[in-house]
Coordinates of C-alpha atoms and ligand atoms in Angstrom, one line a residue:
M1 CA -18.3 12.5 237.1
N2 CA -20.0 15.3 234.8
Y3 CA -23.3 16.5 236.2
E4 CA -26.2 18.1 234.8
L5 CA -28.0 21.3 235.7
V6 CA -31.6 21.4 236.7
I7 CA -33.4 24.5 236.9
G8 CA -36.6 25.9 237.8
L9 CA -38.1 29.2 237.5
E10 CA -40.8 31.3 239.7
T11 CA -41.2 34.8 238.2
H12 CA -43.0 37.8 239.6
V13 CA -44.0 40.4 237.5
E14 CA -45.8 43.1 238.6
L15 CA -48.5 44.4 236.3
S16 CA -49.2 47.5 235.0
T17 CA -52.3 48.3 235.7
E18 CA -54.1 51.5 236.9
S19 CA -55.0 50.4 240.4
K20 CA -54.4 47.8 242.8
I21 CA -55.6 44.3 242.3
F22 CA -58.3 44.5 245.1
C23 CA -58.8 48.5 246.3
S24 CA -58.8 51.9 244.1
C25 CA -55.3 52.7 245.4
G26 CA -52.7 53.7 242.3
G27 CA -51.2 51.0 241.0
H28 CA -47.4 50.0 241.2
S29 CA -46.0 53.4 238.9
S30 CA -48.2 56.0 241.2
P31 CA -46.3 56.3 244.0
K32 CA -44.0 59.4 244.7
E33 CA -43.6 59.2 248.3
P34 CA -43.8 56.6 251.1
N35 CA -47.5 55.5 251.6
D36 CA -48.9 57.9 249.2
C37 CA -51.4 55.1 247.9
V38 CA -52.9 53.5 250.7
C39 CA -56.3 52.9 252.0
P40 CA -58.4 51.0 254.7
A41 CA -58.5 48.1 252.2
C42 CA -54.8 47.6 251.4
S43 CA -53.5 48.4 254.9
G44 CA -55.2 45.8 256.5
M45 CA -58.1 47.0 258.6
P46 CA -60.2 45.3 259.8
G47 CA -63.6 43.8 258.1
M48 CA -62.3 45.6 254.8
L49 CA -63.2 43.6 251.8
P50 CA -61.5 42.9 248.6
V51 CA -62.9 44.1 245.2
M52 CA -60.9 42.1 242.3
N53 CA -59.8 44.6 239.6
K54 CA -61.1 43.0 236.5
R55 CA -58.3 44.6 234.4
V56 CA -55.7 42.2 236.1
V57 CA -57.7 39.0 235.1
E58 CA -57.3 40.4 231.5
L59 CA -53.7 40.9 231.9
A60 CA -53.0 38.0 233.0
V61 CA -55.1 36.0 230.3
T62 CA -53.0 37.9 227.8
A63 CA -49.5 36.4 229.7
G64 CA -51.4 33.3 229.3
L65 CA -52.3 33.2 225.6
M66 CA -49.1 34.4 225.0
L67 CA -46.9 31.8 227.1
N68 CA -49.2 29.3 224.9
C69 CA -51.4 28.1 228.2
E70 CA -54.7 26.9 228.6
I71 CA -56.9 29.5 230.3
S72 CA -59.0 28.4 233.2
R73 CA -63.0 29.2 232.9
Y74 CA -63.2 28.7 236.6
T75 CA -60.6 30.9 238.9
T76 CA -60.6 31.4 242.8
F77 CA -58.8 32.9 245.4
D78 CA -57.1 31.6 248.1
K79 CA -55.2 33.1 251.5
K80 CA -52.3 31.8 252.0
N81 CA -50.8 33.0 255.8
Y82 CA -47.9 34.0 256.9
Y83 CA -46.9 36.7 259.5
Y84 CA -44.7 39.4 258.7
P85 CA -44.7 43.1 259.2
D86 CA -45.1 44.0 255.3
L87 CA -48.2 41.9 255.4
P88 CA -51.0 44.0 257.1
C89 CA -53.9 41.3 256.9
A90 CA -51.1 38.6 258.1
Y91 CA -52.3 36.4 254.8
Q92 CA -51.2 37.0 250.9
I93 CA -54.5 36.6 248.5
T94 CA -53.1 34.2 245.9
Q95 CA -54.4 31.5 243.8
L96 CA -53.5 27.7 244.6
N97 CA -56.2 25.5 243.9
H98 CA -57.9 27.0 241.0
P99 CA -55.1 29.0 238.7
I100 CA -55.8 31.6 236.3
C101 CA -53.1 29.5 233.5
T102 CA -51.9 26.3 233.3
N103 CA -49.7 23.4 230.9
G104 CA -48.0 26.5 228.7
L105 CA -45.1 26.3 226.6
V106 CA -42.3 29.2 225.6
N107 CA -39.7 28.5 223.2
L108 CA -36.2 29.4 223.3
K109 CA -33.3 29.8 221.1
T110 CA -29.9 29.6 222.6
S111 CA -26.8 28.1 221.2
A112 CA -27.9 24.3 222.7
G113 CA -30.1 24.7 219.6
S114 CA -34.1 25.8 220.1
R115 CA -35.7 24.4 223.4
D116 CA -39.2 24.2 224.7
I117 CA -39.8 25.4 228.7
R118 CA -43.3 24.2 230.0
I119 CA -45.1 26.6 232.0
K120 CA -47.0 24.9 234.8
Q121 CA -48.6 27.1 235.7
I122 CA -49.3 31.5 235.9
H123 CA -51.3 33.0 239.1
M124 CA -52.7 36.1 239.8
E125 CA -51.6 37.1 243.7
E126 CA -50.9 40.5 245.7
D127 CA -47.6 42.2 246.3
A128 CA -46.5 42.7 250.3
G129 CA -45.3 46.4 251.1
K130 CA -41.6 47.0 251.7
L131 CA -39.5 47.2 254.9
V132 CA -37.0 50.3 255.2
H133 CA -34.3 49.9 258.0
E134 CA -32.4 53.1 258.9
G135 CA -30.2 52.8 262.2
K136 CA -32.0 51.0 264.8
F137 CA -35.5 52.0 263.4
S138 CA -37.8 50.3 260.6
F139 CA -40.4 51.6 258.5
V140 CA -43.3 50.1 256.5
D141 CA -44.4 51.1 253.3
F142 CA -47.7 50.0 251.9
N143 CA -47.5 51.3 248.7
R144 CA -46.8 48.3 247.3
T145 CA -49.2 46.2 249.2
S146 CA -51.9 44.8 247.2
V147 CA -50.2 45.9 243.8
P148 CA -51.1 43.0 241.0
L149 CA -48.7 40.3 240.2
I150 CA -48.4 37.4 238.2
E151 CA -46.2 34.5 239.4
I152 CA -45.2 32.1 236.1
V153 CA -44.0 29.0 237.2
T154 CA -41.7 26.6 234.9
Q155 CA -41.2 23.1 234.9
P156 CA -37.8 22.2 235.9
D157 CA -36.9 22.4 232.1
F158 CA -33.8 24.9 232.2
R159 CA -30.3 23.0 232.2
S160 CA -28.0 26.3 231.7
A161 CA -27.8 29.7 233.0
E162 CA -27.8 30.8 229.1
E163 CA -31.2 29.2 229.6
V164 CA -32.8 31.0 232.0
V165 CA -31.3 34.3 230.6
A166 CA -33.1 33.9 227.3
Y167 CA -36.1 32.9 228.8
L168 CA -36.6 36.0 231.0
T169 CA -35.3 38.5 228.2
K170 CA -37.9 36.7 226.4
L171 CA -40.6 37.4 229.0
K172 CA -39.5 41.1 229.2
S173 CA -39.5 42.0 225.8
M174 CA -43.4 40.1 225.9
F175 CA -44.5 41.9 228.7
R176 CA -43.2 45.1 228.0
S177 CA -44.4 44.9 224.0
S178 CA -48.2 43.7 225.0
G179 CA -48.7 46.3 228.2
I180 CA -48.8 43.5 230.7
S181 CA -45.8 44.9 232.9
E182 CA -42.9 47.5 231.9
C183 CA -40.5 45.3 233.9
E184 CA -38.2 47.8 235.1
E185 CA -36.1 47.0 237.7
G186 CA -37.8 45.4 240.8
A187 CA -41.2 44.7 238.7
M188 CA -39.9 41.5 237.8
R189 CA -38.3 39.2 240.3
C190 CA -36.8 35.3 240.3
D191 CA -37.1 32.6 242.5
V192 CA -33.7 30.4 241.0
N193 CA -34.6 26.4 241.6
I194 CA -31.6 24.3 241.1
S195 CA -30.5 20.8 241.4
V196 CA -28.1 18.8 239.8
R197 CA -27.7 15.6 238.7
P198 CA -25.4 13.0 237.3
E199 CA -25.5 13.4 233.4
G200 CA -27.8 10.7 232.1
S201 CA -29.8 10.1 235.4
E202 CA -33.9 10.6 235.3
E203 CA -34.0 11.3 238.7
F204 CA -33.9 14.7 240.3
G205 CA -31.8 15.7 243.0
V206 CA -32.0 17.9 245.8
R207 CA -33.2 20.9 245.1
T208 CA -32.6 24.7 246.5
E209 CA -34.6 28.0 246.0
I210 CA -32.5 31.2 245.8
K211 CA -35.1 33.8 246.5
N212 CA -36.1 37.0 245.2
M213 CA -33.6 38.0 242.3
S214 CA -34.0 40.8 240.1
S215 CA -30.9 41.3 237.9
L216 CA -30.1 39.4 235.4
E217 CA -26.0 39.3 236.1
A218 CA -27.1 38.5 239.7
I219 CA -28.8 35.4 238.4
E220 CA -26.2 34.2 236.5
K221 CA -23.5 34.6 239.1
A222 CA -25.8 32.8 241.5
I223 CA -26.7 29.8 239.3
R224 CA -22.8 29.6 238.6
Y225 CA -22.0 29.4 242.5
E226 CA -24.9 27.5 243.5
S227 CA -24.6 24.8 240.8
Q228 CA -20.9 24.5 241.7
R229 CA -21.5 24.1 245.3
H230 CA -24.4 21.2 244.8
M231 CA -21.6 19.3 242.7
D232 CA -19.2 20.1 245.1
A233 CA -21.4 18.2 248.0
L234 CA -22.2 15.3 245.8
E235 CA -18.7 14.5 244.1
F236 CA -16.2 15.1 247.3
E237 CA -19.0 15.1 250.0
T238 CA -17.9 18.6 251.4
E239 CA -21.8 18.9 252.9
E240 CA -24.9 17.3 253.0
L241 CA -27.7 18.8 250.7
V242 CA -31.1 20.1 252.1
Q243 CA -33.9 21.0 250.3
E244 CA -33.8 24.9 251.8
T245 CA -34.2 28.7 250.7
R246 CA -31.4 30.7 250.3
R247 CA -30.5 34.5 249.5
F248 CA -27.6 35.4 247.2
D249 CA -25.0 37.9 247.9
D250 CA -23.9 40.1 245.7
V251 CA -20.8 40.9 247.1
S252 CA -19.5 37.9 247.8
G253 CA -20.9 36.1 245.2
K254 CA -22.1 33.3 247.3
T255 CA -25.6 32.1 248.2
F256 CA -26.5 31.5 252.0
A257 CA -29.2 29.6 254.1
M258 CA -32.4 31.7 254.9
R259 CA -34.5 29.3 256.1
N260 CA -35.8 25.6 255.9
K261 CA -37.7 25.1 252.4
E262 CA -41.3 26.0 254.3
T263 CA -44.2 23.1 252.7
E264 CA -47.7 23.9 251.7
A265 CA -49.1 22.9 255.2
D266 CA -46.8 25.5 256.6
Y267 CA -49.2 28.3 255.0
R268 CA -52.2 27.0 256.4
Y269 CA -53.8 27.7 253.1
F270 CA -57.6 28.2 252.4
P271 CA -60.4 29.5 250.3
D272 CA -60.9 33.7 250.3
A273 CA -64.6 33.7 250.5
N274 CA -64.5 37.3 250.5
I275 CA -63.7 36.9 246.7
M276 CA -66.4 35.1 244.3
P277 CA -65.2 32.9 242.1
I278 CA -64.1 34.3 238.8
I279 CA -65.9 32.8 235.5
I280 CA -64.3 33.6 232.2
D281 CA -67.0 32.8 229.9
D282 CA -66.5 32.6 225.8
E283 CA -67.4 36.2 225.1
W284 CA -65.0 37.4 227.6
L285 CA -62.2 35.0 226.7
E286 CA -62.9 36.1 222.9
Q287 CA -62.6 39.8 224.0
I288 CA -59.3 39.1 225.5
K289 CA -58.1 37.6 222.3
S290 CA -59.2 39.5 219.8
A291 CA -57.2 43.0 222.3
K292 CA -54.0 40.5 222.8
P293 CA -51.3 41.9 220.9
V294 CA -49.3 39.5 218.5
A295 CA -46.5 37.4 220.0
V296 CA -43.1 38.7 220.1
D297 CA -41.9 36.6 217.6
E298 CA -44.6 36.6 215.1
K299 CA -44.4 40.6 215.4
A300 CA -40.9 40.9 215.0
E301 CA -41.2 38.5 212.0
G302 CA -43.9 40.8 210.6
Y303 CA -41.8 44.0 210.8
R304 CA -38.6 41.8 209.2
E305 CA -40.7 40.7 206.0
A306 CA -41.6 44.4 205.9
G307 CA -37.8 45.5 205.4
I308 CA -37.3 47.0 209.3
S309 CA -34.0 46.5 210.0
E310 CA -32.9 44.3 213.2
K311 CA -31.6 46.9 215.2
E312 CA -35.3 48.9 214.5
I313 CA -36.7 46.4 215.7
E314 CA -35.2 45.8 218.8
M315 CA -35.8 49.5 219.5
I316 CA -39.2 48.7 219.0
I317 CA -40.1 45.4 220.1
S318 CA -38.8 47.0 223.6
N319 CA -41.1 49.9 223.9
F320 CA -44.4 49.3 224.2
K321 CA -45.5 53.0 223.5
I322 CA -43.6 52.9 220.0
S323 CA -44.8 49.4 219.1
K324 CA -48.3 50.2 219.5
L325 CA -47.7 53.7 218.0
L326 CA -46.1 51.7 215.0
D327 CA -48.9 49.2 214.7
D328 CA -51.2 51.8 215.1
T329 CA -50.0 53.8 212.4
I330 CA -49.4 50.6 210.5
A331 CA -53.4 49.9 210.8
L332 CA -54.3 53.4 209.6
G333 CA -52.7 52.4 206.1
C334 CA -49.2 53.4 206.3
N335 CA -46.1 51.5 205.1
A336 CA -44.2 49.4 208.0
K337 CA -41.0 50.8 206.6
D338 CA -41.8 54.2 206.0
S339 CA -43.6 54.5 209.3
A340 CA -40.8 52.8 211.6
V341 CA -38.2 55.6 210.0
W342 CA -40.8 58.4 210.5
I343 CA -40.7 56.9 214.1
L344 CA -37.1 56.2 214.9
T345 CA -35.4 58.6 212.8
D346 CA -37.9 61.9 212.7
C347 CA -39.4 61.9 215.5
A348 CA -36.5 60.2 217.8
G349 CA -34.5 63.5 216.2
I350 CA -36.8 66.3 216.8
L351 CA -37.5 64.9 220.8
R352 CA -33.5 65.0 221.1
K353 CA -32.8 68.5 220.1
D354 CA -34.9 69.5 223.4
G355 CA -33.0 66.7 225.3
K356 CA -35.9 64.4 225.2
T357 CA -36.6 60.4 224.5
L358 CA -38.7 58.7 222.1
N359 CA -40.9 57.3 225.6
E360 CA -42.0 61.2 226.0
L361 CA -43.5 61.3 222.5
E362 CA -46.8 63.1 222.2
V363 CA -47.8 62.3 218.7
T364 CA -51.0 60.1 217.9
A365 CA -51.1 57.3 215.4
E366 CA -53.7 59.4 213.3
Q367 CA -51.7 62.5 213.5
L368 CA -48.8 60.8 212.3
S369 CA -50.5 58.7 209.4
A370 CA -51.8 62.2 208.6
I371 CA -48.6 63.9 207.7
I372 CA -47.4 60.3 206.5
K373 CA -50.1 59.9 203.7
M374 CA -50.0 63.4 202.8
V375 CA -46.3 62.8 202.0
D376 CA -47.3 59.6 200.2
S377 CA -49.8 61.6 198.1
G378 CA -47.5 63.8 196.8
D379 CA -49.5 66.7 198.1
I380 CA -46.4 67.5 200.5
N381 CA -43.0 66.7 200.4
R382 CA -41.1 65.4 202.8
T383 CA -39.3 68.7 204.1
A384 CA -42.7 70.3 205.0
G385 CA -44.4 66.6 206.2
R386 CA -41.0 66.8 208.8
K387 CA -42.2 70.7 209.2
I388 CA -45.5 69.5 210.6
L389 CA -43.6 66.9 212.7
I390 CA -42.3 69.5 214.5
A391 CA -45.6 71.7 215.0
V392 CA -47.6 68.1 215.7
I393 CA -44.6 67.3 218.5
E394 CA -43.9 70.6 219.8
D395 CA -47.2 72.2 220.1
G396 CA -49.8 69.6 219.2
V397 CA -51.1 71.3 216.4
D398 CA -54.0 69.3 213.5
P399 CA -51.5 68.2 211.0
V400 CA -53.7 68.9 208.3
Q401 CA -55.2 72.4 209.7
Y402 CA -51.6 73.4 210.6
C403 CA -50.9 72.4 206.6
K404 CA -53.3 74.2 205.2
E405 CA -52.6 77.6 207.5
Q406 CA -49.1 77.1 206.4
G407 CA -49.8 77.1 202.7
L408 CA -47.5 73.9 202.4
D409 CA -50.2 71.8 201.1
R410 CA -50.8 73.8 197.2
K411 CA -50.5 71.1 195.2
V412 CA -47.9 72.8 192.5
D413 CA -48.8 72.2 189.4
M414 CA -46.1 72.5 186.8
S415 CA -46.9 75.4 185.6
A416 CA -46.7 77.3 188.6
I417 CA -43.7 76.0 189.4
E418 CA -41.9 77.4 185.9
A419 CA -43.6 81.0 186.7
V420 CA -42.0 80.9 190.0
I421 CA -38.6 79.7 188.3
D422 CA -38.8 82.4 185.6
E423 CA -39.7 85.0 188.0
V424 CA -36.5 84.3 189.7
I425 CA -34.3 83.6 186.8
A426 CA -35.3 87.2 185.4
A427 CA -34.4 88.9 189.1
N428 CA -31.2 87.5 189.9
P429 CA -29.1 88.4 186.7
T430 CA -26.1 87.8 188.2
A431 CA -26.2 84.7 189.8
V432 CA -27.1 83.1 186.0
A433 CA -24.7 84.9 184.5
D434 CA -22.2 83.7 187.0
Y435 CA -24.1 80.3 186.5
K436 CA -23.6 80.5 182.6
G437 CA -20.3 81.5 183.1
G438 CA -19.1 78.1 184.6
K439 CA -19.8 79.0 188.7
E440 CA -21.3 75.7 189.7
K441 CA -22.2 77.5 193.1
A442 CA -24.3 80.2 191.6
L443 CA -26.9 77.9 191.1
Q444 CA -27.4 76.7 194.6
A445 CA -28.3 80.1 195.1
I446 CA -30.9 80.5 192.6
F447 CA -32.3 77.1 193.5
G448 CA -32.9 78.3 197.2
A449 CA -34.3 81.5 196.0
C450 CA -36.7 79.1 194.0
M451 CA -37.1 76.9 197.2
R452 CA -37.9 80.4 199.5
Q453 CA -40.4 81.7 197.3
L454 CA -42.2 78.4 196.7
K455 CA -42.2 78.0 200.6
G456 CA -41.4 74.1 200.9
A457 CA -44.1 73.2 198.2
G458 CA -43.2 71.0 195.1
D459 CA -40.6 68.0 194.8
P460 CA -37.2 69.7 195.3
A461 CA -35.9 67.6 192.5
T462 CA -38.1 67.8 190.0
I463 CA -37.7 71.9 190.7
K464 CA -34.0 71.7 190.3
A465 CA -34.1 69.7 187.5
T466 CA -36.5 72.2 185.8
L467 CA -34.4 75.1 186.6
V468 CA -31.4 73.8 185.1
Q469 CA -33.3 73.0 181.7
K470 CA -34.2 76.4 181.9
L471 CA -31.3 78.1 182.5
K472 CA -30.1 76.1 179.5
Ligands
LIG1 P1 -43.4 24.2 245.8 O1 -44.5 24.2 245.5 O2 -42.4 23.8 246.9 O3 -42.6 25.6 245.8 P2 -43.5 23.3 243.1 O4 -43.4 22.0 242.5 O5 -44.1 24.3 242.8 O6 -42.9 23.2 244.6 O7 -42.2 23.9 242.3 C1 -41.5 25.2 242.2 C2 -40.2 25.5 241.2 O8 -38.9 24.4 241.7 C3 -40.5 25.3 240.1 O9 -40.1 26.2 239.0 C4 -40.0 23.7 239.8 O10 -39.6 23.7 238.3 C5 -38.9 23.7 240.4 N1 -38.4 22.4 240.7 C6 -39.2 21.2 241.4 N2 -38.1 20.5 241.8 C7 -36.9 20.7 240.9 C8 -35.8 19.9 241.0 N3 -35.3 18.9 241.4 N4 -34.5 21.0 240.3 C9 -34.9 22.1 240.1 N5 -35.7 22.7 240.3 C10 -37.2 22.3 240.6
LIG2 MG1 -43.1 27.9 245.4
LIG3 ZN1 -55.8 50.6 248.7

């Protein structure tokens, strides 16, 4: 018999906030050493109260807008109770009754064509701590407790591992390009729910949930193994399928039962009376909407229309810092394709000489656009522009002021250029004679002398043409 694969995902994403969700400890990227970022609140000291981080709500709403969700105007938190050493309060603050976003939709392009995946909901919650096991000892690191997460729950709409990978890849670039999350290793974790059913059947089969997967490669392998296990169970009655939670072992490539699937009642959910319901009024929603970055697809399309290449688009979209710099530079009136070249070729090249990458770029859109505009207006040539860019990147100089100080902005009228050329021709009789005698190379020496005297001012092509003209 032929079987159809049915998959639903629960994806946890650590948000890139500066502080945790309910206290002022540093957020996800702050800690250096274990238990660096811990306070009485996030380590579960009795009587400490949570204070909501407004930014978390804004990022969750932004994610919801990007995933075409309805945004709840009234949203509340609940306590999910369970006991585990990495959970100091013995409950996790999460959302059950009134999640922040519901009913979204993501479009995927795969080999099966265009597919829509429905988003059931997005909710906000706090992360748990981390257990570190060393020999017979176990340590608890609370740096991660109360780091803000959003959990994105899909309907069981995926029909292949390829669709799952396409979806997660799309979420990643969306969240990176909008500053919601860097989605680096471990910051995006997935629970994969799988069942199979005979092709053509409307009913869902028994599902199992593979917990806490973070690599796309492992997710693909786990889906392959688990779906085969389900099909074998149905086809050959090798075992009875039960709804349960499983873990994937990367070494053997197999999944193993962890525990029977817990139900909602197991967690004794109840409303968290310490956090007031959050009301998102029109004004706040409008504010979040206006700050919302354009969705990745639209953004890529915009870049494509501006003539930026696919490879460059990918580099830009996967890097929030760079995409923001480019967008801001364009917003300041610079040409899109041109600005992309300045960033991806010039800035990257200058950094590379120091063994650095674009992630370490410290240039503002104001600085960059000032340089591009001076070049575009013909005030300086591109070589001078690049020289200024180097000084901006390496020493943080003000581009306009630096240009003046270095005398790069001299608007050289033709008569000044001609005077310099005449001077150089007069001062280099030997080279001139060589050139006239047929030595093409001599021209380069004379031209070089002109450029030196002009200190990079003027357009090289025009200068060369004028020089050749005069030598004739
Ligand atoms: P629970 O509350 O038990 O976690 P949910 O209804 O919230 O259950 O579903 C959790 C995830 O499981 C969702 O992503 C959903 O799409 C997926 N899911 C539900 N039923 C199935 C099924 N039969 N096969 C595959 N995935 C499923
Ligand atoms: Mg669940
Ligand atoms: Zn804290």
